[in-house]
Every structure is written in structure tokens, then in C-alpha cells.
mmCIF file of C-alpha atoms in Angstrom:
data_model
loop_
_atom_site.group_PDB
_atom_site.id
_atom_site.type_symbol
_atom_site.label_atom_id
_atom_site.label_comp_id
_atom_site.label_asym_id
_atom_site.label_seq_id
_atom_site.Cartn_x
_atom_site.Cartn_y
_atom_site.Cartn_z
ATOM 1 C CA MET A 1 33.504 -127.005 70.398
ATOM 2 C CA LYS A 2 32.069 -125.318 74.017
ATOM 3 C CA ASP A 3 28.778 -127.385 73.051
ATOM 4 C CA ASP A 4 30.880 -131.069 72.599
ATOM 5 C CA VAL A 5 32.068 -130.299 75.969
ATOM 6 C CA THR A 6 29.195 -129.586 78.121
ATOM 7 C CA LEU A 7 27.689 -132.315 76.464
ATOM 8 C CA ALA A 8 30.447 -135.046 77.345
ATOM 9 C CA LYS A 9 30.233 -133.397 81.306
ATOM 10 C CA TRP A 10 26.649 -134.325 81.647
ATOM 11 C CA LEU A 11 26.550 -137.636 80.133
ATOM 12 C CA ASN A 12 29.825 -138.258 82.515
ATOM 13 C CA ASN A 13 27.611 -136.757 85.603
ATOM 14 C CA GLU A 14 30.403 -134.273 85.733
ATOM 15 C CA MET A 15 28.777 -131.019 85.989
ATOM 16 C CA ASP A 16 28.056 -129.476 89.305
ATOM 17 C CA ALA A 17 24.463 -127.950 90.347
ATOM 18 C CA ASP A 18 24.384 -124.729 88.745
ATOM 19 C CA GLU A 19 25.834 -126.279 85.493
ATOM 20 C CA LEU A 20 23.309 -128.768 85.391
ATOM 21 C CA LYS A 21 20.635 -126.582 86.135
ATOM 22 C CA ALA A 22 21.514 -124.537 83.496
ATOM 23 C CA PHE A 23 22.209 -127.921 80.758
ATOM 24 C CA GLU A 24 18.425 -128.268 82.032
ATOM 25 C CA ALA A 25 16.746 -125.342 80.067
ATOM 26 C CA SER A 26 18.899 -124.841 78.142
ATOM 27 C CA PRO A 27 16.272 -125.101 74.296
ATOM 28 C CA GLU A 28 18.985 -127.941 73.691
ATOM 29 C CA PHE A 29 18.289 -129.862 76.856
ATOM 30 C CA ALA A 30 15.295 -132.024 75.914
ATOM 31 C CA THR A 31 16.886 -133.176 72.693
ATOM 32 C CA TYR A 32 19.570 -134.034 74.492
ATOM 33 C CA GLN A 33 17.972 -135.977 77.339
ATOM 34 C CA ARG A 34 15.558 -138.337 74.364
ATOM 35 C CA ILE A 35 18.660 -139.216 72.404
ATOM 36 C CA ARG A 36 20.139 -140.702 76.336
ATOM 37 C CA GLU A 37 17.006 -142.151 76.602
ATOM 38 C CA TYR A 38 17.165 -144.678 73.783
ATOM 39 C CA SER A 39 20.561 -144.208 72.997
ATOM 40 C CA ALA A 40 21.791 -147.097 76.335
ATOM 41 C CA GLN A 41 25.152 -147.503 74.687
ATOM 42 C CA LEU A 42 25.998 -143.685 74.677
ATOM 43 C CA THR A 43 28.641 -142.501 77.009
ATOM 44 C CA ALA A 44 30.779 -140.140 76.863
ATOM 45 C CA PRO A 45 34.384 -142.407 77.209
ATOM 46 C CA GLU A 46 33.384 -144.258 74.049
ATOM 47 C CA ALA A 47 31.344 -142.325 71.879
ATOM 48 C CA ASP A 48 32.300 -140.761 68.729
ATOM 49 C CA MET A 49 31.816 -136.868 69.529
ATOM 50 C CA ASP A 50 31.204 -136.504 65.323
ATOM 51 C CA SER A 51 28.717 -138.295 64.993
ATOM 52 C CA LEU A 52 26.845 -137.467 67.931
ATOM 53 C CA TYR A 53 27.022 -133.803 66.857
ATOM 54 C CA GLN A 54 25.764 -133.931 63.373
ATOM 55 C CA SER A 55 22.588 -135.779 64.947
ATOM 56 C CA ILE A 56 21.852 -133.209 67.436
ATOM 57 C CA SER A 57 22.489 -130.285 65.248
ATOM 58 C CA ARG A 58 20.255 -132.357 62.775
ATOM 59 C CA ASN A 59 17.586 -132.578 65.350
ATOM 60 C CA ARG A 60 17.777 -128.936 66.300
ATOM 61 C CA ASN A 61 17.902 -127.278 62.688
ATOM 62 C CA ARG A 62 14.378 -128.899 62.299
ATOM 63 C CA GLN A 63 13.104 -128.136 65.369
ATOM 64 C CA GLN A 64 14.227 -124.189 64.500
ATOM 65 C CA GLN A 65 12.248 -123.933 61.179
ATOM 66 C CA PRO A 66 9.175 -122.984 60.761
ATOM 67 C CA LYS A 67 6.448 -123.921 61.678
ATOM 68 C CA VAL A 68 3.636 -124.071 58.481
ATOM 69 C CA ARG A 69 0.267 -123.373 59.344
ATOM 70 C CA ARG A 70 -2.566 -125.050 58.124
ATOM 71 C CA LEU A 71 -5.112 -123.165 57.261
ATOM 72 C CA ASN A 72 -8.370 -122.500 58.427
ATOM 73 C CA PRO A 73 -10.638 -124.806 56.054
ATOM 74 C CA TRP A 74 -13.651 -122.219 56.394
ATOM 75 C CA LEU A 75 -11.491 -119.637 55.033
ATOM 76 C CA PRO A 76 -11.885 -120.467 51.619
ATOM 77 C CA ARG A 77 -15.905 -120.635 52.472
ATOM 78 C CA ILE A 78 -15.383 -117.356 53.531
ATOM 79 C CA ALA A 79 -13.863 -115.818 50.059
ATOM 80 C CA ALA A 80 -16.241 -118.296 48.271
ATOM 81 C CA VAL A 81 -18.728 -116.186 49.596
ATOM 82 C CA LEU A 82 -17.057 -113.235 49.741
ATOM 83 C CA VAL A 83 -16.384 -113.251 45.980
ATOM 84 C CA ILE A 84 -19.959 -114.498 45.548
ATOM 85 C CA LEU A 85 -21.159 -111.569 46.730
ATOM 86 C CA LEU A 86 -18.677 -108.925 45.152
ATOM 87 C CA GLY A 87 -19.606 -110.433 41.717
ATOM 88 C CA GLY A 88 -23.764 -109.693 42.865
ATOM 89 C CA THR A 89 -22.924 -106.575 43.702
ATOM 90 C CA PHE A 90 -20.756 -105.681 40.497
ATOM 91 C CA PHE A 91 -23.808 -107.124 38.790
ATOM 92 C CA LEU A 92 -26.299 -105.603 40.632
ATOM 93 C CA TYR A 93 -24.738 -101.986 39.631
ATOM 94 C CA THR A 94 -24.395 -102.899 36.207
ATOM 95 C CA THR A 95 -27.455 -103.846 35.646
ATOM 96 C CA ARG A 96 -29.414 -101.277 37.874
ATOM 97 C CA THR A 97 -32.589 -99.328 36.244
ATOM 98 C CA ALA A 98 -34.086 -96.068 36.520
ATOM 99 C CA THR A 99 -38.093 -96.143 36.948
ATOM 100 C CA GLU A 100 -39.664 -92.569 36.774
ATOM 101 C CA ILE A 101 -43.316 -93.396 36.937
ATOM 102 C CA ALA A 102 -46.307 -90.174 36.778
ATOM 103 C CA GLY A 103 -48.935 -91.383 38.392
ATOM 104 C CA MET A 104 -53.024 -90.612 37.968
ATOM 105 C CA GLY A 105 -53.421 -86.676 37.640
ATOM 106 C CA GLU A 106 -49.469 -85.846 37.686
ATOM 107 C CA ARG A 107 -46.606 -85.200 35.208
ATOM 108 C CA LYS A 108 -43.125 -86.133 36.189
ATOM 109 C CA GLU A 109 -40.154 -84.436 34.552
ATOM 110 C CA PHE A 110 -36.487 -85.843 34.808
ATOM 111 C CA LEU A 111 -33.187 -85.772 32.587
ATOM 112 C CA LEU A 112 -31.622 -88.701 31.208
ATOM 113 C CA PRO A 113 -27.237 -89.732 31.556
ATOM 114 C CA ASP A 114 -27.152 -87.358 28.021
ATOM 115 C CA ASN A 115 -28.972 -84.690 29.727
ATOM 116 C CA SER A 116 -31.774 -85.164 26.616
ATOM 117 C CA GLU A 117 -35.133 -83.950 28.639
ATOM 118 C CA VAL A 118 -37.985 -86.054 29.291
ATOM 119 C CA VAL A 119 -41.881 -85.400 30.493
ATOM 120 C CA LEU A 120 -44.099 -87.911 31.202
ATOM 121 C CA ASN A 121 -47.580 -87.369 31.405
ATOM 122 C CA SER A 122 -50.344 -89.085 33.892
ATOM 123 C CA GLY A 123 -49.946 -92.897 33.874
ATOM 124 C CA SER A 124 -47.264 -93.248 32.644
ATOM 125 C CA GLU A 125 -43.652 -95.600 33.971
ATOM 126 C CA ALA A 126 -39.751 -95.095 32.003
ATOM 127 C CA LYS A 127 -36.903 -97.084 32.414
ATOM 128 C CA PHE A 128 -32.998 -96.781 31.119
ATOM 129 C CA ARG A 129 -29.569 -98.421 32.043
ATOM 130 C CA THR A 130 -28.186 -95.383 34.645
ATOM 131 C CA TRP A 131 -24.450 -97.346 33.913
ATOM 132 C CA ASN A 132 -22.853 -97.323 30.318
ATOM 133 C CA TRP A 133 -25.347 -94.973 29.550
ATOM 134 C CA ASP A 134 -23.680 -94.780 25.983
ATOM 135 C CA GLY A 135 -23.340 -98.993 25.113
ATOM 136 C CA ASN A 136 -26.792 -98.833 26.325
ATOM 137 C CA ARG A 137 -29.175 -96.049 25.022
ATOM 138 C CA ARG A 138 -32.775 -97.120 25.377
ATOM 139 C CA ILE A 139 -35.807 -96.666 27.845
ATOM 140 C CA GLU A 140 -38.718 -98.856 27.758
ATOM 141 C CA LEU A 141 -41.780 -96.956 27.703
ATOM 142 C CA ASP A 142 -45.331 -97.884 28.834
ATOM 143 C CA GLY A 143 -47.945 -94.500 28.489
ATOM 144 C CA GLU A 144 -46.823 -91.710 27.427
ATOM 145 C CA ALA A 145 -43.931 -89.149 26.891
ATOM 146 C CA TYR A 146 -41.945 -86.396 25.073
ATOM 147 C CA PHE A 147 -38.662 -86.100 24.561
ATOM 148 C CA LYS A 148 -36.454 -83.298 23.706
ATOM 149 C CA VAL A 149 -32.917 -84.836 22.983
ATOM 150 C CA ALA A 150 -30.558 -83.398 23.550
ATOM 151 C CA LYS A 151 -28.302 -81.888 20.562
ATOM 152 C CA GLY A 152 -26.311 -85.229 18.625
ATOM 153 C CA GLU A 153 -27.463 -87.818 21.424
ATOM 154 C CA LYS A 154 -29.494 -90.657 19.895
ATOM 155 C CA PHE A 155 -31.637 -93.475 21.743
ATOM 156 C CA ASP A 156 -33.964 -95.853 21.167
ATOM 157 C CA VAL A 157 -37.898 -95.753 22.900
ATOM 158 C CA VAL A 158 -39.382 -99.274 23.241
ATOM 159 C CA THR A 159 -42.460 -100.134 24.129
ATOM 160 C CA ASP A 160 -45.211 -103.601 23.214
ATOM 161 C CA MET A 161 -46.365 -101.703 20.175
ATOM 162 C CA GLY A 162 -42.640 -100.630 17.952
ATOM 163 C CA THR A 163 -39.279 -98.265 18.285
ATOM 164 C CA VAL A 164 -38.985 -95.494 17.861
ATOM 165 C CA THR A 165 -35.306 -94.404 17.041
ATOM 166 C CA VAL A 166 -34.049 -90.166 17.141
ATOM 167 C CA VAL A 167 -31.156 -88.459 16.810
ATOM 168 C CA GLY A 168 -30.794 -84.405 18.308
ATOM 169 C CA THR A 169 -34.672 -84.467 17.485
ATOM 170 C CA GLN A 170 -38.352 -83.166 19.928
ATOM 171 C CA PHE A 171 -41.277 -85.677 19.570
ATOM 172 C CA ASN A 172 -43.842 -87.149 21.979
ATOM 173 C CA VAL A 173 -44.794 -90.901 21.489
ATOM 174 C CA LYS A 174 -48.193 -92.467 23.006
ATOM 175 C CA ALA A 175 -48.110 -96.124 23.588
ATOM 176 C CA ARG A 176 -51.618 -97.479 25.144
ATOM 177 C CA GLU A 177 -55.040 -99.698 24.708
ATOM 178 C CA GLY A 178 -53.540 -101.239 21.102
ATOM 179 C CA ARG A 179 -52.930 -97.634 19.605
ATOM 180 C CA PHE A 180 -49.126 -96.398 19.173
ATOM 181 C CA ASP A 181 -49.484 -92.527 18.208
ATOM 182 C CA VAL A 182 -45.358 -91.020 16.841
ATOM 183 C CA THR A 183 -45.484 -87.495 16.729
ATOM 184 C CA CYS A 184 -42.154 -85.879 15.474
ATOM 185 C CA PHE A 185 -42.258 -81.322 16.319
ATOM 186 C CA GLU A 186 -37.996 -80.918 15.333
ATOM 187 C CA GLY A 187 -35.127 -82.881 13.559
ATOM 188 C CA LYS A 188 -36.103 -86.920 12.398
ATOM 189 C CA VAL A 189 -37.476 -89.916 13.993
ATOM 190 C CA LYS A 190 -38.064 -93.743 12.129
ATOM 191 C CA VAL A 191 -40.718 -95.114 13.712
ATOM 192 C CA ALA A 192 -40.571 -98.594 13.335
ATOM 193 C CA ASP A 193 -42.615 -101.620 14.271
ATOM 194 C CA SER A 194 -42.572 -105.476 13.505
ATOM 195 C CA ASP A 195 -43.433 -105.051 9.642
ATOM 196 C CA GLU A 196 -42.627 -100.973 8.282
ATOM 197 C CA SER A 197 -40.528 -98.284 9.342
ATOM 198 C CA ILE A 198 -41.088 -95.207 9.288
ATOM 199 C CA LEU A 199 -38.944 -92.075 8.796
ATOM 200 C CA LEU A 200 -41.362 -88.160 10.110
ATOM 201 C CA THR A 201 -40.160 -85.066 9.877
ATOM 202 C CA PRO A 202 -41.070 -81.953 12.050
ATOM 203 C CA GLY A 203 -45.448 -81.531 12.113
ATOM 204 C CA LYS A 204 -45.997 -85.445 11.161
ATOM 205 C CA SER A 205 -47.670 -88.078 13.143
ATOM 206 C CA VAL A 206 -47.946 -91.618 12.661
ATOM 207 C CA THR A 207 -50.361 -93.548 14.273
ATOM 208 C CA PHE A 208 -50.768 -97.279 14.711
ATOM 209 C CA ILE A 209 -53.919 -98.756 15.576
ATOM 210 C CA ASN A 210 -53.550 -103.026 16.428
ATOM 211 C CA GLY A 211 -50.335 -102.829 14.056
ATOM 212 C CA LYS A 212 -52.251 -101.474 11.269
ATOM 213 C CA LEU A 213 -50.807 -98.454 10.174
ATOM 214 C CA THR A 214 -52.923 -94.932 9.502
ATOM 215 C CA GLN A 215 -52.014 -91.861 8.815
ATOM 216 C CA LEU A 216 -52.658 -88.627 11.201
ATOM 217 C CA PRO A 217 -53.381 -85.093 9.950
ATOM 218 C CA ASN A 218 -49.191 -82.518 10.087
ATOM 219 C CA GLN A 219 -49.107 -80.720 12.967
ATOM 220 C CA GLU A 220 -48.699 -76.855 13.352
ATOM 221 C CA ASP A 221 -47.644 -77.485 17.076
ATOM 222 C CA MET A 222 -43.932 -76.552 19.021
ATOM 223 C CA GLN A 223 -44.716 -79.676 21.365
ATOM 224 C CA PRO A 224 -47.790 -81.780 22.073
ATOM 225 C CA GLY A 225 -51.177 -80.160 23.831
ATOM 226 C CA TRP A 226 -51.200 -82.613 26.566
ATOM 227 C CA ILE A 227 -48.348 -80.188 27.837
ATOM 228 C CA THR A 228 -50.705 -77.444 28.059
ATOM 229 C CA TYR A 229 -52.636 -79.287 29.889
ATOM 230 C CA GLU A 230 -54.983 -79.432 26.668
ATOM 231 C CA THR A 231 -55.469 -82.534 24.900
ATOM 232 C CA LYS A 232 -54.991 -83.257 21.200
ATOM 233 C CA PHE A 233 -57.473 -86.659 19.572
ATOM 234 C CA ALA A 234 -57.235 -87.974 16.286
ATOM 235 C CA ALA A 235 -60.175 -90.599 15.192
ATOM 236 C CA GLU A 236 -60.107 -91.821 18.820
ATOM 237 C CA LYS A 237 -62.474 -94.080 20.456
ATOM 238 C CA LEU A 238 -64.782 -92.754 23.352
ATOM 239 C CA GLN A 239 -63.825 -94.832 25.741
ATOM 240 C CA ASN A 240 -60.114 -94.254 25.090
ATOM 241 C CA VAL A 241 -60.904 -90.479 25.747
ATOM 242 C CA ILE A 242 -62.508 -91.412 28.812
ATOM 243 C CA GLU A 243 -59.739 -93.403 29.635
ATOM 244 C CA GLU A 244 -56.953 -90.002 29.079
ATOM 245 C CA MET A 245 -59.443 -88.170 31.412
ATOM 246 C CA GLU A 246 -59.511 -90.757 34.467
ATOM 247 C CA ARG A 247 -55.259 -90.132 34.115
ATOM 248 C CA GLN A 248 -55.878 -86.546 34.032
ATOM 249 C CA TYR A 249 -57.719 -85.439 36.219
ATOM 250 C CA LYS A 250 -57.550 -88.817 38.482
ATOM 251 C CA MET A 251 -60.922 -89.681 38.946
ATOM 252 C CA ASP A 252 -63.164 -92.479 37.965
ATOM 253 C CA ILE A 253 -65.673 -92.118 34.667
ATOM 254 C CA ASN A 254 -68.207 -94.730 33.837
ATOM 255 C CA LEU A 255 -70.036 -94.357 30.760
ATOM 256 C CA LYS A 256 -73.203 -95.657 31.332
ATOM 257 C CA THR A 257 -74.535 -95.917 28.038
ATOM 258 C CA SER A 258 -74.170 -97.311 25.405
ATOM 259 C CA LEU A 259 -73.218 -95.831 22.139
ATOM 260 C CA PRO A 260 -74.829 -96.516 18.888
ATOM 261 C CA GLY A 261 -72.655 -98.275 16.284
ATOM 262 C CA GLY A 262 -70.130 -98.063 19.302
ATOM 263 C CA GLY A 263 -69.768 -93.865 19.101
ATOM 264 C CA LYS A 264 -68.439 -91.630 16.438
ATOM 265 C CA LYS A 265 -64.804 -91.486 17.006
ATOM 266 C CA PHE A 266 -64.208 -88.145 18.837
ATOM 267 C CA THR A 267 -61.841 -85.843 17.108
ATOM 268 C CA GLY A 268 -60.547 -82.038 19.333
ATOM 269 C CA THR A 269 -59.349 -81.102 22.152
ATOM 270 C CA LEU A 270 -60.173 -81.624 25.872
ATOM 271 C CA PRO A 271 -58.884 -79.070 28.428
ATOM 272 C CA MET A 272 -56.970 -81.466 30.777
ATOM 273 C CA ASN A 273 -57.187 -78.756 33.463
ATOM 274 C CA ASP A 274 -61.143 -77.517 33.847
ATOM 275 C CA ILE A 275 -63.656 -81.009 34.226
ATOM 276 C CA ASP A 276 -67.119 -79.103 34.060
ATOM 277 C CA THR A 277 -66.052 -77.813 30.363
ATOM 278 C CA ALA A 278 -64.064 -81.245 29.285
ATOM 279 C CA LEU A 279 -67.399 -82.908 30.623
ATOM 280 C CA ILE A 280 -69.828 -80.545 28.744
ATOM 281 C CA THR A 281 -67.850 -81.172 25.651
ATOM 282 C CA LEU A 282 -69.240 -85.014 25.249
ATOM 283 C CA GLU A 283 -72.487 -84.101 26.591
ATOM 284 C CA THR A 284 -72.933 -81.417 23.653
ATOM 285 C CA ILE A 285 -71.133 -84.055 21.005
ATOM 286 C CA TYR A 286 -72.586 -87.260 22.640
ATOM 287 C CA GLY A 287 -76.104 -86.373 24.034
ATOM 288 C CA LEU A 288 -74.680 -87.571 26.973
ATOM 289 C CA LYS A 289 -75.258 -86.346 30.587
ATOM 290 C CA ALA A 290 -72.501 -86.063 33.357
ATOM 291 C CA GLU A 291 -73.583 -86.594 37.308
ATOM 292 C CA LYS A 292 -70.679 -86.041 40.246
ATOM 293 C CA ALA A 293 -70.769 -88.437 42.980
ATOM 294 C CA GLY A 294 -66.840 -87.311 44.522
ATOM 295 C CA ASP A 295 -64.320 -88.058 42.662
ATOM 296 C CA LYS A 296 -66.704 -90.638 40.679
ATOM 297 C CA ILE A 297 -68.367 -89.257 37.148
ATOM 298 C CA ILE A 298 -71.415 -91.547 35.921
ATOM 299 C CA LEU A 299 -71.763 -90.702 32.019
ATOM 300 C CA ARG A 300 -75.905 -91.362 30.875
#
């Protein structure tokens, strides 16, 4: 009841200077002041103290309730941006693709996520997912590569001209200028284009030339010749042989003559670390003359 007595003394102007000063400094004074201003009939003797106290208490409780702070209107927008950025980062991470490139005159060796070994030949490129390899065992190949698949592992080598499916094997894939060659050295290899599927066993090769299936002679070597810088060709157009030499030697080789009937196809082996011997072989077979000028060679 102390509050009632204090309020009554203030309403009747019975407070001394110290009491008035202390009362005016109290948190409730502003509320009491407003009540006094808006209630002209309010006087201490006639006042209903219970009603007055309840009214003051309600006002006091409202003042003591915590204020509700409104959120900055930019916060939802910032949160949305963060969600988008995080989602984009996750998408980029889960779709991240590794790209391996062997430039002209280069070789590139690398491991797949399952520790299978890959050697890219000159002028070739391979792409594959580095995240969730088990859910996306797929390699996109442009050019030529030799694969040593880890025991028990399986994946697909995809080219523009066909797909090779392998399980724990060793094989070579070449996809260039409308020609798709696959040779199996160990295990089994399934080769599929848009029309048919073929199963290769060790020593067997197959080629599709502009989509047409052609069987190649059996392969006795344990790995492709280009690994040791000796490239073997089977019924290959001379222009394709020249382009392969350009990739391996990183030189421009121009054929400045037309051969009768487009020239007979080349079957044989050319060294890819001895340009003079390779040129002499072509000169002898096709009756050509090679002229060197810096990093350019002209065949006449």
C-alpha cells in the first residue's frame, strides 16, 4: 500500500521538497502525470483508490512489456541471396568437372577417382566428374587415350562416335576425323555405336569409319605403339597420317600435291620421335619430297 499513500500525498500536494523530487524521478511519475492531466475530477479524498491502483498497474505492466523489434526489411532479402549463393556453390561443387588436356607434342598421364590410369595422346582431351564418381562413372574423350582400369572397376568412355564400356581391363580408344578405333589389350571391352554393340577380347580391334564397321587385324602388342612413340596405322588415309604427325611433332605439314585416286591408304608404323625417319618412309611409299622450313614441312 506504500504506492497508494505516495500517490495520495502527491495528489493532495502534501509532499515535501525531497519527497517530490524523488517521486518525479520515479519510472511511474510520467504515467501518474498523464492521469492527473486527463482526469480533472481526480482528487485524493474522493478518489476510488482501488480502481486507481488497478488502472495504474495496467499501465505499468504495459510499459514493462518487452518491446517488439521489427526486423530490418533487408534481412529476408539478404537471407534469400545467401540461400541462392550456397545453393549455387553446392551445385557447382557437385557438378565440377575435371579436364585433362594433352597439347600438341605432349602426353598427359593422370588417375581417375578409382585409381584407374589414363594416358592421353597428343592433341587429346578428357573430362570427368570429380565428385560422386561412383554415381557417374563416365569419361568424355576427344582424341586418343590408353586406359588401365583398376581391378574390379567399371566406367564408360564416351566419344562423339561411340561408347566403350569396360571392367578391369586395358584398352585404347581413338576418335578422330570420323574414325573410331578401339583395341583391347586385357580383359573385355564392349564397344557400342548408334547401331550395334561388339564385345572385344585381348588382341581384338574394331574401327568405325563414318559409322561403318570395319574389322582390324589382331593386335599382338601388350599396349598401343604410341606409348613408346611408334604409331601403328591400319588402312589409314594419308591426310590422317599427316595430321597425326603434326600432333606428335607439333609441326605444320602441308601436302602440296594430289595423289592418284586420293592415294593408297597407309598401313604400317611410323616413329613419333624421329621426324626424319618418318618423312623418309612417306617419301618412299608415296614418291614425295619433303622440304623443311623452320617448324613447317612441305610435301611435294
